[in-house]
């Protein structure tokens, strides 16, 4: 049995890595393990809003990420049934928010920024190709069995953190149900090279339509765009891939050639478990909760879990707070998911798929009022800071 000391983190996604760097900077011994050989590169989160950018700055990652990201103010809502476009600009937050803009960069870019600062720290180990298979816990810590290319290994740590994504092995071994529902439609995320900006698209766009809805957003400075749309869930993966050009034909503004760089079909959920801590095992990010990506709330809420967990568990390990603060971590982060993240994600999905002209007209008028009044826009943005939740330590 190899004793790793304070904390073992399962999952080197953005949430696990943020937690790792936050704990490591407090001189806590941290080991991160991941079943993959390197950072997962599949097309996933690309957009960072003002609250998330503020968090990224708190973690000391702003300069590195912003140097690799595309910075913009604009979001366009295309109400396709009534041929109306409403443009919203974060420029109205100038002087009211610390970071009044969007940053666009794949979540793997954020993960790589974190790793650049994490790996050189003396109290940190990052081990790839290391998959959690099982674990047991008692009052002194957690014994974890992992599989590696060299065979099975036994690891021990005082605390074990599951940031291993929506299909979390850690959550399943804890026996926690993932309560909620799965949406009937399947989402297809495509990274494509196409000059959307030459056709009047903003860096971030929502195409409102009951069937041919889409989220179209720049993924970074390289001119690659993310186009996410919905597909019939009964089709095979092969059929889903075969139909990508038909879908893109109905979404793209012209017949100009495009290049598909990557595609990923996935199911979307609104689910969470009844608690995020069981003894010395704690969950964060998608392992604890999953929502559809339309509102950009998945990574956003997971990143704020990481901040809360660093504060709460860091204080416990340093002997500055009792373990009860971890119960508060669980209750508060679950509340934020149920009251802020998931409702925002569901509302955004409902609006983008609005089925009638009448409903689209009402939504367009509402957003036109928002666009025309900086105060409403600012109030809306300050609401989005609610994803931060209440402070962990009084
Ligand atoms: C197409 C798409 C678009 C999205 N867009 C946005 C967006 O714009 N904004 C937003 O906020 N969110 C978005 N999301 C959601 C966002 O991607 C997730 O919320 C985010 O990845 C969660 O991060 P995580 O670190 O919790 O988990 P993950 O990123 O899933 O990381 C989990 C890690 O755990 C590892 N792992 C899994 N099982 C094991 C095991 N047994 N042992 C060891 N390692 C293991 C995996 O290899 C992986 O590296 C999007 C999601 C998708 C699919």
Short mmCIF file of C-alpha atoms and ligand atoms in Angstrom, two decimals:
data_model
loop_
_atom_site.label_atom_id
_atom_site.label_comp_id
_atom_site.label_asym_id
_atom_site.label_seq_id
_atom_site.Cartn_x
_atom_site.Cartn_y
_atom_site.Cartn_z
CA UNK A 1 0.00 0.00 0.00
CA UNK A 2 1.47 3.36 -1.08
CA UNK A 3 0.64 6.18 1.34
CA UNK A 4 0.02 9.40 -0.60
CA UNK A 5 -0.69 11.66 2.38
CA UNK A 6 -3.41 14.31 2.48
CA UNK A 7 -5.56 14.13 -0.66
CA UNK A 8 -6.07 11.85 -3.67
CA UNK A 9 -8.15 13.28 -6.54
CA UNK A 10 -9.76 10.96 -9.10
CA UNK A 11 -10.23 12.84 -12.41
CA UNK A 12 -7.94 15.35 -14.13
CA UNK A 13 -10.76 17.30 -15.76
CA UNK A 14 -10.97 21.03 -15.07
CA UNK A 15 -12.74 20.57 -11.72
CA UNK A 16 -10.24 18.02 -10.35
CA UNK A 17 -7.29 20.12 -11.52
CA UNK A 18 -8.67 23.36 -10.03
CA UNK A 19 -9.21 21.54 -6.73
CA UNK A 20 -5.69 20.13 -6.92
CA UNK A 21 -3.97 23.45 -7.53
CA UNK A 22 -6.02 25.20 -4.84
CA UNK A 23 -5.12 22.56 -2.21
CA UNK A 24 -1.50 22.26 -3.35
CA UNK A 25 -0.94 26.01 -3.01
CA UNK A 26 -1.89 25.58 0.68
CA UNK A 27 1.05 23.13 1.01
CA UNK A 28 -1.30 20.14 1.15
CA UNK A 29 0.07 16.92 -0.42
CA UNK A 30 -2.04 16.19 -3.52
CA UNK A 31 -2.04 13.32 -6.01
CA UNK A 32 -4.26 13.48 -9.12
CA UNK A 33 -4.98 10.31 -11.08
CA UNK A 34 -6.80 9.94 -14.40
CA UNK A 35 -7.70 6.86 -16.44
CA UNK A 36 -6.75 8.55 -19.73
CA UNK A 37 -3.17 9.01 -21.03
CA UNK A 38 -3.55 12.82 -21.11
CA UNK A 39 -6.11 15.65 -20.82
CA UNK A 40 -9.36 14.66 -22.59
CA UNK A 41 -9.58 16.69 -25.84
CA UNK A 42 -13.20 16.00 -26.91
CA UNK A 43 -15.35 19.05 -27.80
CA UNK A 44 -16.91 20.25 -24.53
CA UNK A 45 -17.11 23.56 -22.64
CA UNK A 46 -15.66 26.56 -24.47
CA UNK A 47 -17.28 29.62 -22.91
CA UNK A 48 -16.28 31.47 -19.73
CA UNK A 49 -18.62 34.18 -18.35
CA UNK A 50 -17.63 37.09 -16.06
CA UNK A 51 -18.20 35.10 -12.79
CA UNK A 52 -16.07 32.17 -14.07
CA UNK A 53 -13.34 34.52 -15.34
CA UNK A 54 -13.27 36.09 -11.87
CA UNK A 55 -12.79 32.60 -10.37
CA UNK A 56 -10.06 31.77 -12.90
CA UNK A 57 -8.27 34.96 -11.82
CA UNK A 58 -8.65 33.97 -8.14
CA UNK A 59 -6.85 30.73 -8.99
CA UNK A 60 -4.01 32.76 -10.61
CA UNK A 61 -4.77 31.40 -14.09
CA UNK A 62 -6.14 34.49 -15.84
CA UNK A 63 -2.98 35.64 -17.66
CA UNK A 64 -2.20 32.19 -19.06
CA UNK A 65 -5.79 31.43 -20.12
CA UNK A 66 -6.54 34.87 -21.60
CA UNK A 67 -3.35 34.65 -23.72
CA UNK A 68 -4.81 31.48 -25.31
CA UNK A 69 -8.46 32.53 -25.46
CA UNK A 70 -10.62 34.68 -27.74
CA UNK A 71 -12.07 37.70 -25.94
CA UNK A 72 -15.46 39.13 -26.98
CA UNK A 73 -18.53 41.03 -25.81
CA UNK A 74 -21.23 39.90 -28.21
CA UNK A 75 -24.05 37.38 -27.97
CA UNK A 76 -26.68 37.17 -30.72
CA UNK A 77 -30.06 35.49 -30.30
CA UNK A 78 -31.39 34.43 -33.72
CA UNK A 79 -35.18 33.93 -33.50
CA UNK A 80 -35.43 31.91 -36.68
CA UNK A 81 -39.22 31.47 -36.86
CA UNK A 82 -39.75 35.25 -36.93
CA UNK A 83 -36.51 36.23 -38.70
CA UNK A 84 -35.36 38.48 -35.87
CA UNK A 85 -31.91 38.84 -34.31
CA UNK A 86 -31.35 40.44 -30.90
CA UNK A 87 -27.80 41.41 -29.95
CA UNK A 88 -26.71 41.57 -26.32
CA UNK A 89 -23.34 43.03 -25.38
CA UNK A 90 -21.38 42.57 -22.18
CA UNK A 91 -19.79 45.97 -22.90
CA UNK A 92 -22.55 47.46 -20.67
CA UNK A 93 -20.81 45.80 -17.70
CA UNK A 94 -17.72 47.99 -18.22
CA UNK A 95 -17.05 49.64 -14.83
CA UNK A 96 -19.55 47.29 -13.10
CA UNK A 97 -17.83 43.90 -13.36
CA UNK A 98 -14.13 43.05 -13.00
CA UNK A 99 -14.08 41.06 -16.25
CA UNK A 100 -16.89 42.45 -18.46
CA UNK A 101 -16.46 40.06 -21.40
CA UNK A 102 -16.58 36.43 -22.54
CA UNK A 103 -13.46 34.31 -22.95
CA UNK A 104 -13.58 31.42 -25.41
CA UNK A 105 -11.14 28.49 -25.13
CA UNK A 106 -11.75 24.74 -24.96
CA UNK A 107 -11.86 23.32 -21.44
CA UNK A 108 -8.77 21.26 -22.32
CA UNK A 109 -6.92 24.58 -22.78
CA UNK A 110 -7.92 25.57 -19.23
CA UNK A 111 -6.83 22.12 -17.97
CA UNK A 112 -3.45 22.55 -19.68
CA UNK A 113 -3.01 26.03 -18.13
CA UNK A 114 -3.63 24.51 -14.69
CA UNK A 115 -1.22 21.62 -15.32
CA UNK A 116 1.56 24.04 -16.31
CA UNK A 117 1.39 25.55 -12.81
CA UNK A 118 0.48 22.36 -10.93
CA UNK A 119 3.06 19.84 -12.12
CA UNK A 120 6.18 21.77 -10.96
CA UNK A 121 4.87 22.05 -7.35
CA UNK A 122 6.92 19.83 -5.00
CA UNK A 123 3.89 18.46 -3.09
CA UNK A 124 2.00 17.31 -6.25
CA UNK A 125 1.92 14.13 -8.34
CA UNK A 126 -0.15 13.71 -11.50
CA UNK A 127 -0.50 10.12 -12.73
CA UNK A 128 -2.15 9.32 -16.08
CA UNK A 129 -3.36 5.87 -17.23
CA UNK A 130 -4.45 5.24 -13.63
CA UNK A 131 -8.09 4.23 -13.25
CA UNK A 132 -10.00 3.88 -9.97
CA UNK A 133 -11.56 0.42 -9.71
CA UNK A 134 -12.68 0.24 -6.03
CA UNK A 135 -12.09 1.74 -2.59
CA UNK A 136 -12.90 1.32 1.09
CA UNK A 137 -12.75 3.89 3.87
CA UNK A 138 -12.47 4.08 7.65
CA UNK A 139 -11.99 6.89 10.17
CA UNK A 140 -8.32 7.34 9.19
CA UNK A 141 -8.56 7.49 5.42
CA UNK A 142 -9.37 5.80 2.14
CA UNK A 143 -7.74 2.76 0.49
CA UNK A 144 -8.09 2.90 -3.28
CA UNK A 145 -7.42 0.14 -5.83
CA UNK A 146 -6.36 1.46 -9.23
CA UNK A 147 -5.53 -0.25 -12.52
CA UNK A 148 -2.46 0.93 -14.44
CA UNK A 149 -0.56 -0.44 -17.47
CA UNK A 150 1.87 -1.97 -14.91
CA UNK A 151 -0.99 -3.75 -13.10
CA UNK A 152 -3.20 -3.07 -10.07
CA UNK A 153 -1.94 -0.82 -7.26
CA UNK A 154 -3.17 -0.02 -3.75
CA UNK A 155 -3.11 3.65 -2.73
CA UNK A 156 -3.94 5.28 0.61
CA UNK A 157 -4.85 8.92 1.30
CA UNK A 158 -6.46 10.79 4.19
CA UNK A 159 -9.13 12.23 1.85
CA UNK A 160 -10.44 11.05 -1.52
CA UNK A 161 -12.09 13.43 -4.00
CA UNK A 162 -14.21 12.18 -6.93
CA UNK A 163 -14.07 14.60 -9.87
CA UNK A 164 -14.44 11.80 -12.41
CA UNK A 165 -17.27 13.23 -14.50
CA UNK A 166 -20.96 12.43 -14.97
CA UNK A 167 -20.46 8.64 -15.09
CA UNK A 168 -18.43 8.82 -11.86
CA UNK A 169 -17.06 5.50 -10.62
CA UNK A 170 -16.52 7.12 -7.20
CA UNK A 171 -20.20 8.11 -6.93
CA UNK A 172 -21.31 4.63 -8.02
CA UNK A 173 -19.07 2.87 -5.47
CA UNK A 174 -20.50 5.15 -2.77
CA UNK A 175 -23.91 3.81 -3.84
CA UNK A 176 -25.35 7.31 -4.28
CA UNK A 177 -28.29 7.54 -6.71
CA UNK A 178 -28.01 10.15 -9.50
CA UNK A 179 -31.52 11.56 -9.19
CA UNK A 180 -33.32 13.63 -11.82
CA UNK A 181 -34.01 13.04 -15.49
CA UNK A 182 -32.38 12.59 -18.89
CA UNK A 183 -33.63 14.76 -21.76
CA UNK A 184 -35.19 12.81 -24.63
CA UNK A 185 -33.04 14.46 -27.31
CA UNK A 186 -29.40 13.75 -28.02
CA UNK A 187 -26.91 16.61 -28.52
CA UNK A 188 -24.23 16.62 -31.22
CA UNK A 189 -21.23 18.90 -30.59
CA UNK A 190 -19.18 19.67 -33.72
CA UNK A 191 -16.03 21.74 -34.01
CA UNK A 192 -15.98 23.17 -37.52
CA UNK A 193 -13.90 25.58 -39.56
CA UNK A 194 -16.27 28.05 -41.22
CA UNK A 195 -16.22 31.90 -41.45
CA UNK A 196 -19.39 32.55 -39.41
CA UNK A 197 -18.15 36.07 -38.61
CA UNK A 198 -18.37 36.99 -42.32
CA UNK A 199 -22.13 36.21 -42.18
CA UNK A 200 -22.98 38.53 -39.29
CA UNK A 201 -22.63 35.98 -36.50
CA UNK A 202 -21.39 37.21 -33.11
CA UNK A 203 -18.70 35.20 -31.29
CA UNK A 204 -21.58 33.59 -29.32
CA UNK A 205 -24.97 32.75 -30.89
CA UNK A 206 -28.16 30.95 -29.96
CA UNK A 207 -30.27 29.87 -32.95
CA UNK A 208 -33.84 29.55 -31.64
CA UNK A 209 -35.89 26.95 -33.52
CA UNK A 210 -37.99 23.94 -32.44
CA UNK A 211 -36.02 21.49 -34.64
CA UNK A 212 -33.05 23.29 -36.18
CA UNK A 213 -31.94 25.04 -33.00
CA UNK A 214 -28.20 25.40 -32.43
CA UNK A 215 -25.58 26.99 -30.25
CA UNK A 216 -22.83 28.47 -32.45
CA UNK A 217 -19.78 29.84 -30.67
CA UNK A 218 -16.12 30.51 -31.33
CA UNK A 219 -13.93 28.00 -29.51
CA UNK A 220 -10.85 30.23 -29.36
CA UNK A 221 -8.57 32.42 -31.46
CA UNK A 222 -8.01 29.80 -34.22
CA UNK A 223 -11.22 30.35 -36.22
CA UNK A 224 -12.82 27.06 -35.17
CA UNK A 225 -16.47 27.24 -34.14
CA UNK A 226 -18.56 24.94 -31.97
CA UNK A 227 -21.93 24.07 -33.51
CA UNK A 228 -24.14 22.08 -31.15
CA UNK A 229 -27.60 20.89 -32.26
CA UNK A 230 -30.18 18.26 -31.28
CA UNK A 231 -30.71 14.87 -32.93
CA UNK A 232 -33.15 11.96 -32.78
CA UNK A 233 -31.96 9.81 -29.81
CA UNK A 234 -33.10 6.56 -31.48
CA UNK A 235 -30.47 6.71 -34.23
CA UNK A 236 -27.23 4.73 -34.06
CA UNK A 237 -23.91 6.60 -33.66
CA UNK A 238 -23.13 5.80 -37.29
CA UNK A 239 -26.45 7.18 -38.57
CA UNK A 240 -26.05 10.25 -36.34
CA UNK A 241 -22.64 10.95 -37.88
CA UNK A 242 -23.93 10.34 -41.40
CA UNK A 243 -26.62 13.00 -40.87
CA UNK A 244 -24.22 15.74 -39.68
CA UNK A 245 -23.93 17.40 -43.16
CA UNK A 246 -27.77 17.54 -43.51
CA UNK A 247 -28.05 19.28 -40.15
CA UNK A 248 -25.21 21.68 -40.87
CA UNK A 249 -26.81 22.57 -44.22
CA UNK A 250 -29.89 23.80 -42.34
CA UNK A 251 -27.82 25.70 -39.74
CA UNK A 252 -24.95 27.24 -41.73
CA UNK A 253 -25.74 30.60 -43.38
CA UNK A 254 -24.32 29.62 -46.82
CA UNK A 255 -23.12 26.69 -48.97
CA UNK A 256 -19.50 27.76 -48.57
CA UNK A 257 -17.31 24.69 -47.82
CA UNK A 258 -16.54 23.85 -44.19
CA UNK A 259 -14.25 21.39 -42.42
CA UNK A 260 -15.42 19.23 -39.51
CA UNK A 261 -12.54 19.09 -37.03
CA UNK A 262 -14.25 16.99 -34.32
CA UNK A 263 -17.72 15.70 -33.43
CA UNK A 264 -19.17 14.15 -30.29
CA UNK A 265 -22.72 12.90 -29.69
CA UNK A 266 -23.91 12.85 -26.08
CA UNK A 267 -26.98 12.48 -23.85
CA UNK A 268 -27.90 15.38 -21.57
CA UNK A 269 -29.21 15.17 -18.02
CA UNK A 270 -30.49 17.21 -15.11
CA UNK A 271 -29.30 15.01 -12.25
CA UNK A 272 -27.62 15.21 -8.88
CA UNK A 273 -27.02 12.95 -5.88
CA UNK A 274 -28.50 13.39 -2.40
CA UNK A 275 -25.18 14.35 -0.83
CA UNK A 276 -21.69 15.25 -2.02
CA UNK A 277 -19.69 13.87 0.94
CA UNK A 278 -19.68 10.45 2.60
CA UNK A 279 -17.10 10.17 5.37
CA UNK A 280 -13.71 10.92 3.82
CA UNK A 281 -14.90 10.82 0.20
CA UNK A 282 -16.14 14.02 -1.46
CA UNK A 283 -17.65 14.63 -4.91
CA UNK A 284 -17.40 17.76 -7.09
CA UNK A 285 -18.22 18.86 -10.65
CA UNK A 286 -20.08 16.56 -13.05
CA UNK A 287 -19.51 13.62 -10.66
CA UNK A 288 -21.91 15.37 -8.25
CA UNK A 289 -24.31 17.01 -10.72
CA UNK A 290 -24.97 17.19 -14.46
CA UNK A 291 -27.06 19.70 -16.44
CA UNK A 292 -27.61 20.29 -20.15
CA UNK A 293 -24.93 22.61 -21.63
CA UNK A 294 -27.23 25.27 -23.20
CA UNK A 295 -26.73 27.75 -20.35
CA UNK A 296 -22.99 27.06 -19.96
CA UNK A 297 -23.61 26.02 -16.37
CA UNK A 298 -21.80 22.64 -16.20
CA UNK A 299 -18.20 23.71 -15.96
CA UNK A 300 -19.23 27.00 -14.36
CA UNK A 301 -20.92 25.35 -11.36
CA UNK A 302 -18.19 22.68 -11.12
CA UNK A 303 -15.46 25.34 -11.00
CA UNK A 304 -17.23 26.99 -8.07
CA UNK A 305 -17.48 23.57 -6.36
CA UNK A 306 -13.69 23.40 -6.63
CA UNK A 307 -13.29 26.83 -5.03
CA UNK A 308 -15.65 25.89 -2.17
CA UNK A 309 -13.96 22.52 -1.67
CA UNK A 310 -10.48 24.04 -1.52
CA UNK A 311 -11.68 26.44 1.19
CA UNK A 312 -13.59 23.81 3.20
CA UNK A 313 -11.28 20.78 2.94
CA UNK A 314 -8.16 22.98 3.11
CA UNK A 315 -9.35 24.35 6.47
CA UNK A 316 -10.17 20.82 7.75
CA UNK A 317 -6.74 19.44 6.76
CA UNK A 318 -5.00 22.45 8.34
CA UNK A 319 -6.99 21.91 11.56
CA UNK A 320 -8.74 25.29 11.24
CA UNK A 321 -12.30 23.94 10.82
CA UNK A 322 -14.23 20.88 11.95
CA UNK A 323 -15.27 18.21 9.45
CA UNK A 324 -18.83 19.60 9.72
CA UNK A 325 -17.84 22.24 7.14
CA UNK A 326 -17.83 19.41 4.58
CA UNK A 327 -21.53 18.79 5.31
CA UNK A 328 -22.08 22.49 4.59
CA UNK A 329 -20.05 22.15 1.37
CA UNK A 330 -22.38 19.33 0.31
CA UNK A 331 -25.63 21.15 1.21
CA UNK A 332 -24.60 24.49 -0.31
CA UNK A 333 -23.20 23.20 -3.59
CA UNK A 334 -26.25 20.94 -4.03
CA UNK A 335 -28.52 23.93 -3.34
CA UNK A 336 -26.68 26.02 -5.96
CA UNK A 337 -27.12 23.24 -8.50
CA UNK A 338 -30.85 22.80 -7.78
CA UNK A 339 -31.69 26.52 -7.42
CA UNK A 340 -29.31 28.21 -9.88
CA UNK A 341 -27.37 26.01 -12.31
CA UNK A 342 -29.96 23.45 -13.38
CA UNK A 343 -32.92 25.91 -13.62
CA UNK A 344 -30.77 28.30 -15.72
CA UNK A 345 -29.72 25.44 -18.02
CA UNK A 346 -33.31 24.17 -18.37
CA UNK A 347 -34.71 27.65 -19.06
CA UNK A 348 -32.07 28.31 -21.75
CA UNK A 349 -32.80 24.95 -23.41
CA UNK A 350 -36.56 25.58 -23.29
CA UNK A 351 -36.19 29.03 -24.91
CA UNK A 352 -33.82 27.90 -27.66
CA UNK A 353 -36.33 25.18 -28.68
CA UNK A 354 -39.39 27.49 -28.38
CA UNK A 355 -41.97 25.88 -30.68
CA UNK A 356 -44.21 28.73 -31.90
CA UNK A 357 -43.81 32.09 -33.63
CA UNK A 358 -45.89 33.69 -30.88
CA UNK A 359 -43.55 32.44 -28.14
CA UNK A 360 -40.46 33.45 -30.09
CA UNK A 361 -41.94 36.94 -30.58
CA UNK A 362 -42.53 37.27 -26.81
CA UNK A 363 -38.95 36.13 -26.06
CA UNK A 364 -37.49 38.44 -28.71
CA UNK A 365 -39.39 41.45 -27.29
CA UNK A 366 -38.21 40.59 -23.79
CA UNK A 367 -34.56 40.36 -24.90
CA UNK A 368 -34.90 43.59 -26.93
CA UNK A 369 -35.91 45.34 -23.69
CA UNK A 370 -32.87 43.79 -21.95
CA UNK A 371 -30.57 44.87 -24.80
CA UNK A 372 -31.90 48.45 -24.65
CA UNK A 373 -31.53 48.85 -20.89
CA UNK A 374 -28.04 48.43 -19.37
CA UNK A 375 -29.52 48.28 -15.86
CA UNK A 376 -31.58 45.14 -16.68
CA UNK A 377 -28.54 43.56 -18.31
CA UNK A 378 -26.39 44.33 -15.27
CA UNK A 379 -29.03 42.94 -12.91
CA UNK A 380 -29.20 39.74 -15.02
CA UNK A 381 -25.43 39.35 -14.90
CA UNK A 382 -25.24 39.95 -11.15
CA UNK A 383 -27.82 37.11 -10.82
CA UNK A 384 -25.39 34.82 -12.59
CA UNK A 385 -22.87 35.40 -9.78
CA UNK A 386 -25.29 33.37 -7.57
CA UNK A 387 -23.52 30.25 -8.87
CA UNK A 388 -20.70 31.16 -6.42
CA UNK A 389 -22.96 30.24 -3.46
CA UNK A 390 -22.48 31.23 0.18
CA UNK A 391 -18.92 31.35 1.63
CA UNK A 392 -17.76 28.08 3.19
CA UNK A 393 -16.25 29.65 6.31
CA UNK A 394 -18.33 32.22 8.23
C1 LIG B 1 -20.56 19.46 -25.82
C2 LIG B 1 -20.48 20.04 -24.46
C3 LIG B 1 -20.43 21.40 -24.33
C4 LIG B 1 -20.34 21.96 -23.07
N1 LIG B 1 -20.30 23.33 -22.97
C5 LIG B 1 -20.20 23.89 -21.75
C6 LIG B 1 -20.05 25.33 -21.61
O1 LIG B 1 -19.98 26.09 -22.59
N2 LIG B 1 -19.94 25.85 -20.35
C7 LIG B 1 -19.96 25.03 -19.22
O2 LIG B 1 -19.86 25.56 -18.09
N3 LIG B 1 -20.07 23.68 -19.34
C8 LIG B 1 -20.18 23.09 -20.56
N4 LIG B 1 -20.25 21.73 -20.67
C9 LIG B 1 -20.15 20.89 -19.48
C10 LIG B 1 -18.70 20.66 -19.09
O3 LIG B 1 -17.99 20.07 -20.17
C11 LIG B 1 -18.63 19.75 -17.86
O4 LIG B 1 -19.46 20.29 -16.86
C12 LIG B 1 -17.19 19.63 -17.35
O5 LIG B 1 -16.39 18.83 -18.22
C13 LIG B 1 -17.13 19.00 -15.96
O6 LIG B 1 -15.78 18.92 -15.56
P1 LIG B 1 -15.33 17.79 -14.57
O7 LIG B 1 -13.88 18.09 -14.30
O8 LIG B 1 -16.28 17.70 -13.42
O9 LIG B 1 -15.48 16.41 -15.34
P2 LIG B 1 -14.79 15.88 -16.72
O10 LIG B 1 -14.35 17.05 -17.54
O11 LIG B 1 -15.76 14.94 -17.28
O12 LIG B 1 -13.49 15.14 -16.21
C14 LIG B 1 -13.55 13.87 -15.61
C15 LIG B 1 -12.17 13.21 -15.67
O13 LIG B 1 -12.22 12.00 -14.91
C16 LIG B 1 -11.54 10.97 -15.59
N5 LIG B 1 -12.09 9.69 -15.10
C17 LIG B 1 -13.35 9.21 -15.29
N6 LIG B 1 -13.49 8.02 -14.65
C18 LIG B 1 -12.31 7.75 -14.06
C19 LIG B 1 -11.82 6.66 -13.24
N7 LIG B 1 -12.60 5.62 -12.90
N8 LIG B 1 -10.54 6.71 -12.81
C20 LIG B 1 -9.72 7.76 -13.12
N9 LIG B 1 -10.13 8.81 -13.90
C21 LIG B 1 -11.41 8.80 -14.35
C22 LIG B 1 -11.81 11.26 -17.07
O14 LIG B 1 -10.82 10.67 -17.89
C23 LIG B 1 -11.78 12.80 -17.09
O15 LIG B 1 -10.47 13.29 -17.37
C24 LIG B 1 -20.33 21.13 -21.91
C25 LIG B 1 -20.38 19.74 -22.04
C26 LIG B 1 -20.46 19.18 -23.29
C27 LIG B 1 -20.50 17.68 -23.42
#
